[in-house]
């Protein structure tokens, strides 16, 4: 087990790829805290983990709210004494519908809605976890960006801009936190079939990315979770400020 007895908070762990990180981290021996705005969905993820013999706790959390996040950090430390890993995965993308279209037609409210969760949420969760990790003089922050940061594809100006901000923030935090033994890294999954029900339209959209890849197939959450385990484990102790592209060789940089 590569994460035995580590305490890992996974935001957005109720659905999609976040649920897959939660399950895999638990299989690797972590105590998983599922922090999602969908409290019931988080409970379901935690129950599935516990039923499979793992350790999990669901805590309904809105990553837009600093008091809510501070409560999450406080209760996690009360329960488990420490926070080893913060995986900033929550976003508006699949479960909460994302508007798509040309930048000049993007409404201000929709811009704010997405930036608030997908970028400010990463900042707020990190802000609340850092003092705890500094006291421990150890911790791993893993931020989830997106391949759209490189390609500009997907017709999602606000989403892609937020992900670019996540990459930049990760690099700043890596520089600032190295002296405290805290690693900060970023991952960019490609177009991944994270939907819980797959329609023909979804399948077609996900298949659309296959031809650009070295590995010509659809990406699934199972393709991504191992990289997150690596970044959460001691195997990556000397790796910080990096951006790991996990998308079957579609982007090479
Ligand atoms: P998803 O929409 O299914 O999952 C996002 C999760 O975040 C959901 O459980 C949702 O309830 C939660 N969430 C939303 N708003 C929240 C809030 N305010 N507070 C707390 N939780 C909130 O999306 P996914 O496909 O599983 O994507 C997971 C991550 O991977 C996201 O950061 C996404 O941007 C990124 N990503 C996904 C893909 C893809 O193709 N699926 C590609 C690249 C990057």
PDB file of C-alpha atoms and ligand atoms in Angstrom:
ATOM      1  CA  UNK A   1       0.000   0.000   0.000  1.00  0.00           C
ATOM      2  CA  UNK A   2       1.532   3.277  -1.139  1.00  0.00           C
ATOM      3  CA  UNK A   3      -0.536   5.680   0.986  1.00  0.00           C
ATOM      4  CA  UNK A   4      -0.903   3.656   4.157  1.00  0.00           C
ATOM      5  CA  UNK A   5      -2.365   5.754   7.009  1.00  0.00           C
ATOM      6  CA  UNK A   6      -2.034   9.046   5.156  1.00  0.00           C
ATOM      7  CA  UNK A   7      -4.917  11.505   5.498  1.00  0.00           C
ATOM      8  CA  UNK A   8      -6.139  12.743   2.120  1.00  0.00           C
ATOM      9  CA  UNK A   9      -8.818  15.347   1.446  1.00  0.00           C
ATOM     10  CA  UNK A  10     -10.318  14.970  -2.006  1.00  0.00           C
ATOM     11  CA  UNK A  11     -12.554  17.823  -3.124  1.00  0.00           C
ATOM     12  CA  UNK A  12     -15.268  16.906  -5.598  1.00  0.00           C
ATOM     13  CA  UNK A  13     -15.015  13.265  -4.567  1.00  0.00           C
ATOM     14  CA  UNK A  14     -18.723  12.530  -4.954  1.00  0.00           C
ATOM     15  CA  UNK A  15     -18.700  12.029  -8.717  1.00  0.00           C
ATOM     16  CA  UNK A  16     -16.618  11.343 -11.777  1.00  0.00           C
ATOM     17  CA  UNK A  17     -12.839  11.284 -11.564  1.00  0.00           C
ATOM     18  CA  UNK A  18     -12.920  12.548  -7.948  1.00  0.00           C
ATOM     19  CA  UNK A  19     -14.799   9.425  -6.920  1.00  0.00           C
ATOM     20  CA  UNK A  20     -12.154   7.307  -8.673  1.00  0.00           C
ATOM     21  CA  UNK A  21      -9.324   9.120  -6.817  1.00  0.00           C
ATOM     22  CA  UNK A  22     -11.163   8.541  -3.528  1.00  0.00           C
ATOM     23  CA  UNK A  23     -11.594   4.818  -4.141  1.00  0.00           C
ATOM     24  CA  UNK A  24      -8.015   4.294  -5.321  1.00  0.00           C
ATOM     25  CA  UNK A  25      -6.504   6.335  -2.467  1.00  0.00           C
ATOM     26  CA  UNK A  26      -8.479   4.210  -0.007  1.00  0.00           C
ATOM     27  CA  UNK A  27      -7.263   1.017  -1.709  1.00  0.00           C
ATOM     28  CA  UNK A  28      -3.737   2.343  -1.175  1.00  0.00           C
ATOM     29  CA  UNK A  29      -4.431   2.638   2.558  1.00  0.00           C
ATOM     30  CA  UNK A  30      -5.317   6.335   2.885  1.00  0.00           C
ATOM     31  CA  UNK A  31      -7.978   7.745   5.209  1.00  0.00           C
ATOM     32  CA  UNK A  32     -10.033   9.578   2.613  1.00  0.00           C
ATOM     33  CA  UNK A  33     -12.066  12.694   3.334  1.00  0.00           C
ATOM     34  CA  UNK A  34     -14.620  13.220   0.575  1.00  0.00           C
ATOM     35  CA  UNK A  35     -15.402  16.949   0.430  1.00  0.00           C
ATOM     36  CA  UNK A  36     -18.124  17.744  -2.071  1.00  0.00           C
ATOM     37  CA  UNK A  37     -20.974  20.220  -2.374  1.00  0.00           C
ATOM     38  CA  UNK A  38     -23.169  17.192  -3.047  1.00  0.00           C
ATOM     39  CA  UNK A  39     -23.264  15.821   0.495  1.00  0.00           C
ATOM     40  CA  UNK A  40     -25.361  12.779  -0.417  1.00  0.00           C
ATOM     41  CA  UNK A  41     -23.076  11.883  -3.300  1.00  0.00           C
ATOM     42  CA  UNK A  42     -20.087  12.224  -0.970  1.00  0.00           C
ATOM     43  CA  UNK A  43     -21.763   9.908   1.547  1.00  0.00           C
ATOM     44  CA  UNK A  44     -22.320   7.345  -1.222  1.00  0.00           C
ATOM     45  CA  UNK A  45     -18.623   7.446  -2.199  1.00  0.00           C
ATOM     46  CA  UNK A  46     -17.571   7.081   1.440  1.00  0.00           C
ATOM     47  CA  UNK A  47     -20.002   4.186   1.983  1.00  0.00           C
ATOM     48  CA  UNK A  48     -18.690   2.334  -1.085  1.00  0.00           C
ATOM     49  CA  UNK A  49     -15.137   2.719   0.256  1.00  0.00           C
ATOM     50  CA  UNK A  50     -16.060   1.535   3.751  1.00  0.00           C
ATOM     51  CA  UNK A  51     -18.053  -1.406   2.330  1.00  0.00           C
ATOM     52  CA  UNK A  52     -14.925  -2.399   0.412  1.00  0.00           C
ATOM     53  CA  UNK A  53     -12.892  -2.379   3.635  1.00  0.00           C
ATOM     54  CA  UNK A  54     -11.358   1.112   3.352  1.00  0.00           C
ATOM     55  CA  UNK A  55     -11.446   4.232   5.504  1.00  0.00           C
ATOM     56  CA  UNK A  56     -13.497   7.236   4.402  1.00  0.00           C
ATOM     57  CA  UNK A  57     -15.455  10.134   5.811  1.00  0.00           C
ATOM     58  CA  UNK A  58     -17.743  12.412   3.823  1.00  0.00           C
ATOM     59  CA  UNK A  59     -18.013  16.071   4.744  1.00  0.00           C
ATOM     60  CA  UNK A  60     -20.391  18.254   2.734  1.00  0.00           C
ATOM     61  CA  UNK A  61     -18.270  21.229   1.638  1.00  0.00           C
ATOM     62  CA  UNK A  62     -18.626  24.133  -0.763  1.00  0.00           C
ATOM     63  CA  UNK A  63     -15.174  25.118  -2.065  1.00  0.00           C
ATOM     64  CA  UNK A  64     -16.465  28.671  -2.630  1.00  0.00           C
ATOM     65  CA  UNK A  65     -16.854  29.247   1.106  1.00  0.00           C
ATOM     66  CA  UNK A  66     -13.764  29.893   3.246  1.00  0.00           C
ATOM     67  CA  UNK A  67     -15.614  29.315   6.578  1.00  0.00           C
ATOM     68  CA  UNK A  68     -16.936  26.009   5.238  1.00  0.00           C
ATOM     69  CA  UNK A  69     -13.446  24.941   4.096  1.00  0.00           C
ATOM     70  CA  UNK A  70     -11.867  26.013   7.400  1.00  0.00           C
ATOM     71  CA  UNK A  71     -14.473  23.843   9.134  1.00  0.00           C
ATOM     72  CA  UNK A  72     -13.468  20.935   6.884  1.00  0.00           C
ATOM     73  CA  UNK A  73      -9.773  21.352   7.742  1.00  0.00           C
ATOM     74  CA  UNK A  74     -10.468  21.776  11.451  1.00  0.00           C
ATOM     75  CA  UNK A  75     -12.723  18.696  11.643  1.00  0.00           C
ATOM     76  CA  UNK A  76     -10.261  16.615   9.614  1.00  0.00           C
ATOM     77  CA  UNK A  77      -7.409  17.471  11.994  1.00  0.00           C
ATOM     78  CA  UNK A  78      -9.673  16.815  14.994  1.00  0.00           C
ATOM     79  CA  UNK A  79     -10.520  13.381  13.636  1.00  0.00           C
ATOM     80  CA  UNK A  80      -7.214  12.284  12.075  1.00  0.00           C
ATOM     81  CA  UNK A  81      -4.617  14.647  13.706  1.00  0.00           C
ATOM     82  CA  UNK A  82      -3.130  15.741  10.364  1.00  0.00           C
ATOM     83  CA  UNK A  83      -3.645  16.460   6.673  1.00  0.00           C
ATOM     84  CA  UNK A  84      -1.088  14.800   4.403  1.00  0.00           C
ATOM     85  CA  UNK A  85      -2.716  15.357   1.016  1.00  0.00           C
ATOM     86  CA  UNK A  86      -5.072  17.955  -0.430  1.00  0.00           C
ATOM     87  CA  UNK A  87      -6.316  16.968  -3.872  1.00  0.00           C
ATOM     88  CA  UNK A  88      -8.036  20.000  -5.401  1.00  0.00           C
ATOM     89  CA  UNK A  89     -10.311  18.286  -7.906  1.00  0.00           C
ATOM     90  CA  UNK A  90     -13.739  19.961  -7.447  1.00  0.00           C
ATOM     91  CA  UNK A  91     -14.925  21.900 -10.455  1.00  0.00           C
ATOM     92  CA  UNK A  92     -17.876  22.850 -12.544  1.00  0.00           C
ATOM     93  CA  UNK A  93     -17.511  20.594 -15.541  1.00  0.00           C
ATOM     94  CA  UNK A  94     -19.765  17.510 -15.951  1.00  0.00           C
ATOM     95  CA  UNK A  95     -21.960  17.074 -12.857  1.00  0.00           C
ATOM     96  CA  UNK A  96     -22.809  20.772 -12.793  1.00  0.00           C
ATOM     97  CA  UNK A  97     -23.388  21.834 -16.376  1.00  0.00           C
ATOM     98  CA  UNK A  98     -20.860  24.111 -18.013  1.00  0.00           C
ATOM     99  CA  UNK A  99     -21.863  26.623 -20.697  1.00  0.00           C
ATOM    100  CA  UNK A 100     -19.925  26.256 -23.954  1.00  0.00           C
ATOM    101  CA  UNK A 101     -19.549  28.773 -26.755  1.00  0.00           C
ATOM    102  CA  UNK A 102     -17.663  31.772 -28.120  1.00  0.00           C
ATOM    103  CA  UNK A 103     -16.014  34.145 -25.672  1.00  0.00           C
ATOM    104  CA  UNK A 104     -18.021  37.193 -26.781  1.00  0.00           C
ATOM    105  CA  UNK A 105     -21.281  35.388 -25.931  1.00  0.00           C
ATOM    106  CA  UNK A 106     -20.185  34.261 -22.457  1.00  0.00           C
ATOM    107  CA  UNK A 107     -22.369  35.958 -19.830  1.00  0.00           C
ATOM    108  CA  UNK A 108     -20.665  37.622 -16.843  1.00  0.00           C
ATOM    109  CA  UNK A 109     -22.596  35.501 -14.339  1.00  0.00           C
ATOM    110  CA  UNK A 110     -21.428  32.283 -15.987  1.00  0.00           C
ATOM    111  CA  UNK A 111     -17.810  33.554 -16.069  1.00  0.00           C
ATOM    112  CA  UNK A 112     -17.988  34.351 -12.322  1.00  0.00           C
ATOM    113  CA  UNK A 113     -19.722  31.049 -11.459  1.00  0.00           C
ATOM    114  CA  UNK A 114     -16.961  28.968 -13.043  1.00  0.00           C
ATOM    115  CA  UNK A 115     -13.990  31.062 -11.922  1.00  0.00           C
ATOM    116  CA  UNK A 116     -15.333  31.003  -8.360  1.00  0.00           C
ATOM    117  CA  UNK A 117     -15.344  27.213  -8.119  1.00  0.00           C
ATOM    118  CA  UNK A 118     -12.614  26.151 -10.554  1.00  0.00           C
ATOM    119  CA  UNK A 119      -9.958  28.728  -9.621  1.00  0.00           C
ATOM    120  CA  UNK A 120     -10.930  30.514  -6.406  1.00  0.00           C
ATOM    121  CA  UNK A 121     -11.930  27.155  -4.866  1.00  0.00           C
ATOM    122  CA  UNK A 122      -8.375  25.849  -5.364  1.00  0.00           C
ATOM    123  CA  UNK A 123      -6.969  29.009  -3.784  1.00  0.00           C
ATOM    124  CA  UNK A 124      -9.325  28.854  -0.775  1.00  0.00           C
ATOM    125  CA  UNK A 125      -8.753  25.148  -0.046  1.00  0.00           C
ATOM    126  CA  UNK A 126      -4.994  25.604  -0.332  1.00  0.00           C
ATOM    127  CA  UNK A 127      -5.097  28.753   1.837  1.00  0.00           C
ATOM    128  CA  UNK A 128      -6.860  26.818   4.604  1.00  0.00           C
ATOM    129  CA  UNK A 129      -4.651  23.700   4.389  1.00  0.00           C
ATOM    130  CA  UNK A 130      -1.257  25.417   4.154  1.00  0.00           C
ATOM    131  CA  UNK A 131      -0.955  26.588   7.809  1.00  0.00           C
ATOM    132  CA  UNK A 132      -1.667  23.007   8.947  1.00  0.00           C
ATOM    133  CA  UNK A 133       0.853  21.528   6.497  1.00  0.00           C
ATOM    134  CA  UNK A 134       3.418  24.176   7.507  1.00  0.00           C
ATOM    135  CA  UNK A 135       3.049  23.151  11.150  1.00  0.00           C
ATOM    136  CA  UNK A 136       3.576  19.513  10.108  1.00  0.00           C
ATOM    137  CA  UNK A 137       6.481  20.608   7.878  1.00  0.00           C
ATOM    138  CA  UNK A 138       5.071  18.191   5.322  1.00  0.00           C
ATOM    139  CA  UNK A 139       2.174  17.932   2.924  1.00  0.00           C
ATOM    140  CA  UNK A 140       1.227  17.350  -0.678  1.00  0.00           C
ATOM    141  CA  UNK A 141      -1.082  19.580  -2.658  1.00  0.00           C
ATOM    142  CA  UNK A 142      -2.256  18.180  -5.988  1.00  0.00           C
ATOM    143  CA  UNK A 143      -4.181  20.498  -8.265  1.00  0.00           C
ATOM    144  CA  UNK A 144      -6.242  19.298 -11.197  1.00  0.00           C
ATOM    145  CA  UNK A 145      -5.945  21.442 -14.314  1.00  0.00           C
ATOM    146  CA  UNK A 146      -6.859  20.325 -17.846  1.00  0.00           C
ATOM    147  CA  UNK A 147      -5.323  19.587 -21.233  1.00  0.00           C
ATOM    148  CA  UNK A 148      -7.425  22.494 -22.539  1.00  0.00           C
ATOM    149  CA  UNK A 149      -4.794  24.738 -20.923  1.00  0.00           C
ATOM    150  CA  UNK A 150      -2.394  23.626 -23.696  1.00  0.00           C
ATOM    151  CA  UNK A 151      -4.769  23.172 -26.600  1.00  0.00           C
ATOM    152  CA  UNK A 152      -7.331  25.926 -26.015  1.00  0.00           C
ATOM    153  CA  UNK A 153      -9.883  23.438 -27.298  1.00  0.00           C
ATOM    154  CA  UNK A 154     -13.346  22.654 -25.958  1.00  0.00           C
ATOM    155  CA  UNK A 155     -15.168  25.941 -26.521  1.00  0.00           C
ATOM    156  CA  UNK A 156     -14.929  26.749 -22.795  1.00  0.00           C
ATOM    157  CA  UNK A 157     -13.212  30.159 -22.364  1.00  0.00           C
ATOM    158  CA  UNK A 158     -13.927  30.543 -18.630  1.00  0.00           C
ATOM    159  CA  UNK A 159     -13.131  26.914 -17.751  1.00  0.00           C
ATOM    160  CA  UNK A 160      -9.848  26.958 -19.685  1.00  0.00           C
ATOM    161  CA  UNK A 161      -8.826  30.305 -18.177  1.00  0.00           C
ATOM    162  CA  UNK A 162      -9.510  28.967 -14.676  1.00  0.00           C
ATOM    163  CA  UNK A 163      -7.333  25.911 -15.397  1.00  0.00           C
ATOM    164  CA  UNK A 164      -4.507  28.163 -16.629  1.00  0.00           C
ATOM    165  CA  UNK A 165      -4.788  30.014 -13.333  1.00  0.00           C
ATOM    166  CA  UNK A 166      -4.586  26.723 -11.444  1.00  0.00           C
ATOM    167  CA  UNK A 167      -1.300  25.904 -13.223  1.00  0.00           C
ATOM    168  CA  UNK A 168       0.134  29.341 -12.373  1.00  0.00           C
ATOM    169  CA  UNK A 169      -1.027  29.213  -8.746  1.00  0.00           C
ATOM    170  CA  UNK A 170       0.502  25.745  -8.358  1.00  0.00           C
ATOM    171  CA  UNK A 171       3.892  27.056  -9.467  1.00  0.00           C
ATOM    172  CA  UNK A 172       3.751  30.034  -7.087  1.00  0.00           C
ATOM    173  CA  UNK A 173       2.768  27.792  -4.189  1.00  0.00           C
ATOM    174  CA  UNK A 174       5.504  25.267  -5.037  1.00  0.00           C
ATOM    175  CA  UNK A 175       8.126  28.049  -4.834  1.00  0.00           C
ATOM    176  CA  UNK A 176       6.713  29.475  -1.614  1.00  0.00           C
ATOM    177  CA  UNK A 177       6.184  26.190   0.215  1.00  0.00           C
ATOM    178  CA  UNK A 178       9.296  24.160  -0.629  1.00  0.00           C
ATOM    179  CA  UNK A 179      11.120  25.397   2.455  1.00  0.00           C
ATOM    180  CA  UNK A 180       8.298  23.962   4.577  1.00  0.00           C
ATOM    181  CA  UNK A 181       8.550  20.496   3.017  1.00  0.00           C
ATOM    182  CA  UNK A 182       5.294  20.912   1.085  1.00  0.00           C
ATOM    183  CA  UNK A 183       5.024  19.638  -2.493  1.00  0.00           C
ATOM    184  CA  UNK A 184       2.646  21.321  -4.929  1.00  0.00           C
ATOM    185  CA  UNK A 185       2.042  19.705  -8.294  1.00  0.00           C
ATOM    186  CA  UNK A 186      -0.536  19.834 -11.008  1.00  0.00           C
ATOM    187  CA  UNK A 187      -2.058  17.242 -13.321  1.00  0.00           C
ATOM    188  CA  UNK A 188      -3.779  17.785 -16.651  1.00  0.00           C
ATOM    189  CA  UNK A 189      -6.106  14.947 -17.635  1.00  0.00           C
ATOM    190  CA  UNK A 190      -7.296  14.927 -21.234  1.00  0.00           C
ATOM    191  CA  UNK A 191     -10.905  14.526 -22.309  1.00  0.00           C
ATOM    192  CA  UNK A 192     -11.996  11.751 -19.940  1.00  0.00           C
ATOM    193  CA  UNK A 193     -15.191   9.744 -19.904  1.00  0.00           C
ATOM    194  CA  UNK A 194     -16.146  10.636 -16.324  1.00  0.00           C
ATOM    195  CA  UNK A 195     -19.890  10.740 -16.958  1.00  0.00           C
ATOM    196  CA  UNK A 196     -21.973   8.435 -14.782  1.00  0.00           C
ATOM    197  CA  UNK A 197     -24.370   7.747 -17.655  1.00  0.00           C
ATOM    198  CA  UNK A 198     -22.877   7.636 -21.132  1.00  0.00           C
ATOM    199  CA  UNK A 199     -25.145   8.745 -23.986  1.00  0.00           C
ATOM    200  CA  UNK A 200     -24.249   8.390 -27.676  1.00  0.00           C
ATOM    201  CA  UNK A 201     -23.441  12.116 -27.761  1.00  0.00           C
ATOM    202  CA  UNK A 202     -21.027  11.772 -24.821  1.00  0.00           C
ATOM    203  CA  UNK A 203     -19.371   8.746 -26.410  1.00  0.00           C
ATOM    204  CA  UNK A 204     -18.931  10.616 -29.686  1.00  0.00           C
ATOM    205  CA  UNK A 205     -17.435  13.641 -27.916  1.00  0.00           C
ATOM    206  CA  UNK A 206     -14.983  11.521 -25.920  1.00  0.00           C
ATOM    207  CA  UNK A 207     -14.045   9.503 -29.029  1.00  0.00           C
ATOM    208  CA  UNK A 208     -13.259  12.805 -30.736  1.00  0.00           C
ATOM    209  CA  UNK A 209      -9.994  13.110 -28.765  1.00  0.00           C
ATOM    210  CA  UNK A 210      -8.700   9.630 -29.614  1.00  0.00           C
ATOM    211  CA  UNK A 211      -7.068  10.433 -32.953  1.00  0.00           C
ATOM    212  CA  UNK A 212      -4.783  13.071 -31.431  1.00  0.00           C
ATOM    213  CA  UNK A 213      -3.294  10.594 -28.965  1.00  0.00           C
ATOM    214  CA  UNK A 214      -0.333   8.214 -29.146  1.00  0.00           C
ATOM    215  CA  UNK A 215      -2.650   5.728 -27.399  1.00  0.00           C
ATOM    216  CA  UNK A 216      -5.735   5.861 -29.616  1.00  0.00           C
ATOM    217  CA  UNK A 217      -8.487   5.145 -27.173  1.00  0.00           C
ATOM    218  CA  UNK A 218     -10.922   6.843 -24.839  1.00  0.00           C
ATOM    219  CA  UNK A 219      -9.452   8.070 -21.538  1.00  0.00           C
ATOM    220  CA  UNK A 220     -11.187   6.866 -18.377  1.00  0.00           C
ATOM    221  CA  UNK A 221     -10.741   7.823 -14.692  1.00  0.00           C
ATOM    222  CA  UNK A 222      -8.760   4.596 -14.183  1.00  0.00           C
ATOM    223  CA  UNK A 223      -6.078   6.045 -16.508  1.00  0.00           C
ATOM    224  CA  UNK A 224      -5.544   9.032 -14.216  1.00  0.00           C
ATOM    225  CA  UNK A 225      -5.681   7.834 -10.623  1.00  0.00           C
ATOM    226  CA  UNK A 226      -2.224   6.205 -10.569  1.00  0.00           C
ATOM    227  CA  UNK A 227      -0.516   9.530 -11.306  1.00  0.00           C
ATOM    228  CA  UNK A 228      -2.377  11.098  -8.383  1.00  0.00           C
ATOM    229  CA  UNK A 229      -1.234   8.239  -6.126  1.00  0.00           C
ATOM    230  CA  UNK A 230       2.354   8.888  -7.247  1.00  0.00           C
ATOM    231  CA  UNK A 231       2.060  12.615  -6.470  1.00  0.00           C
ATOM    232  CA  UNK A 232       0.503  11.831  -3.069  1.00  0.00           C
ATOM    233  CA  UNK A 233       3.128   9.219  -2.154  1.00  0.00           C
ATOM    234  CA  UNK A 234       6.691   9.505  -0.878  1.00  0.00           C
ATOM    235  CA  UNK A 235       7.875   8.424  -4.367  1.00  0.00           C
ATOM    236  CA  UNK A 236       7.398  12.054  -5.462  1.00  0.00           C
ATOM    237  CA  UNK A 237       9.040  13.706  -2.441  1.00  0.00           C
ATOM    238  CA  UNK A 238      11.575  15.598  -4.614  1.00  0.00           C
ATOM    239  CA  UNK A 239       9.042  16.565  -7.295  1.00  0.00           C
ATOM    240  CA  UNK A 240       7.372  19.952  -6.984  1.00  0.00           C
ATOM    241  CA  UNK A 241       6.053  22.702  -9.238  1.00  0.00           C
ATOM    242  CA  UNK A 242       5.475  20.193 -12.028  1.00  0.00           C
ATOM    243  CA  UNK A 243       2.658  19.701 -14.467  1.00  0.00           C
ATOM    244  CA  UNK A 244       2.003  16.072 -15.337  1.00  0.00           C
ATOM    245  CA  UNK A 245       0.110  15.561 -18.568  1.00  0.00           C
ATOM    246  CA  UNK A 246      -2.016  12.418 -18.300  1.00  0.00           C
ATOM    247  CA  UNK A 247      -3.712  11.940 -21.613  1.00  0.00           C
ATOM    248  CA  UNK A 248      -2.168   9.130 -23.620  1.00  0.00           C
ATOM    249  CA  UNK A 249       0.351  11.264 -25.486  1.00  0.00           C
ATOM    250  CA  UNK A 250      -2.049  13.746 -27.065  1.00  0.00           C
ATOM    251  CA  UNK A 251       0.121  16.592 -25.855  1.00  0.00           C
ATOM    252  CA  UNK A 252       3.901  16.281 -25.570  1.00  0.00           C
ATOM    253  CA  UNK A 253       5.854  19.166 -24.112  1.00  0.00           C
TER     254      UNK A 253
HETATM  255  P1  LIG B   1     -17.449  16.320 -12.452  1.00  0.00           P
HETATM  256  O1  LIG B   1     -18.231  17.542 -12.772  1.00  0.00           O
HETATM  257  O2  LIG B   1     -18.129  15.007 -12.668  1.00  0.00           O
HETATM  258  O3  LIG B   1     -16.915  16.328 -10.963  1.00  0.00           O
HETATM  259  C1  LIG B   1     -16.706  17.510 -10.257  1.00  0.00           C
HETATM  260  C2  LIG B   1     -17.071  17.307  -8.797  1.00  0.00           C
HETATM  261  O4  LIG B   1     -16.918  18.577  -8.127  1.00  0.00           O
HETATM  262  C3  LIG B   1     -18.520  16.858  -8.592  1.00  0.00           C
HETATM  263  O5  LIG B   1     -18.563  15.805  -7.648  1.00  0.00           O
HETATM  264  C4  LIG B   1     -19.212  18.115  -8.051  1.00  0.00           C
HETATM  265  O6  LIG B   1     -20.304  17.833  -7.192  1.00  0.00           O
HETATM  266  C5  LIG B   1     -18.058  18.786  -7.299  1.00  0.00           C
HETATM  267  N1  LIG B   1     -18.273  20.216  -7.093  1.00  0.00           N
HETATM  268  C6  LIG B   1     -18.763  21.123  -7.986  1.00  0.00           C
HETATM  269  N2  LIG B   1     -18.855  22.324  -7.410  1.00  0.00           N
HETATM  270  C7  LIG B   1     -18.410  22.187  -6.142  1.00  0.00           C
HETATM  271  C8  LIG B   1     -18.273  23.099  -5.047  1.00  0.00           C
HETATM  272  N3  LIG B   1     -18.627  24.396  -5.130  1.00  0.00           N
HETATM  273  N4  LIG B   1     -17.759  22.639  -3.887  1.00  0.00           N
HETATM  274  C9  LIG B   1     -17.420  21.317  -3.754  1.00  0.00           C
HETATM  275  N5  LIG B   1     -17.547  20.422  -4.752  1.00  0.00           N
HETATM  276  C10 LIG B   1     -18.045  20.860  -5.924  1.00  0.00           C
HETATM  277  O7  LIG B   1     -16.150  16.410 -13.344  1.00  0.00           O
HETATM  278  P2  LIG B   1     -14.991  15.327 -13.651  1.00  0.00           P
HETATM  279  O8  LIG B   1     -15.045  15.042 -15.093  1.00  0.00           O
HETATM  280  O9  LIG B   1     -15.013  14.227 -12.682  1.00  0.00           O
HETATM  281  O10 LIG B   1     -13.710  16.230 -13.418  1.00  0.00           O
HETATM  282  C11 LIG B   1     -12.955  16.210 -12.226  1.00  0.00           C
HETATM  283  C12 LIG B   1     -11.806  17.186 -12.356  1.00  0.00           C
HETATM  284  O11 LIG B   1     -11.004  16.856 -13.490  1.00  0.00           O
HETATM  285  C13 LIG B   1     -12.251  18.632 -12.580  1.00  0.00           C
HETATM  286  O12 LIG B   1     -11.331  19.506 -11.967  1.00  0.00           O
HETATM  287  C14 LIG B   1     -12.171  18.769 -14.077  1.00  0.00           C
HETATM  288  O13 LIG B   1     -12.024  20.111 -14.475  1.00  0.00           O
HETATM  289  C15 LIG B   1     -10.929  17.952 -14.357  1.00  0.00           C
HETATM  290  N6  LIG B   1     -10.819  17.468 -15.736  1.00  0.00           N
HETATM  291  C16 LIG B   1     -11.791  16.678 -16.256  1.00  0.00           C
HETATM  292  C17 LIG B   1     -11.653  16.249 -17.566  1.00  0.00           C
HETATM  293  C18 LIG B   1     -12.692  15.377 -18.209  1.00  0.00           C
HETATM  294  O14 LIG B   1     -12.673  15.254 -19.449  1.00  0.00           O
HETATM  295  N7  LIG B   1     -13.592  14.738 -17.462  1.00  0.00           N
HETATM  296  C19 LIG B   1     -10.548  16.636 -18.322  1.00  0.00           C
HETATM  297  C20 LIG B   1      -9.582  17.438 -17.742  1.00  0.00           C
HETATM  298  C21 LIG B   1      -9.727  17.857 -16.435  1.00  0.00           C
END
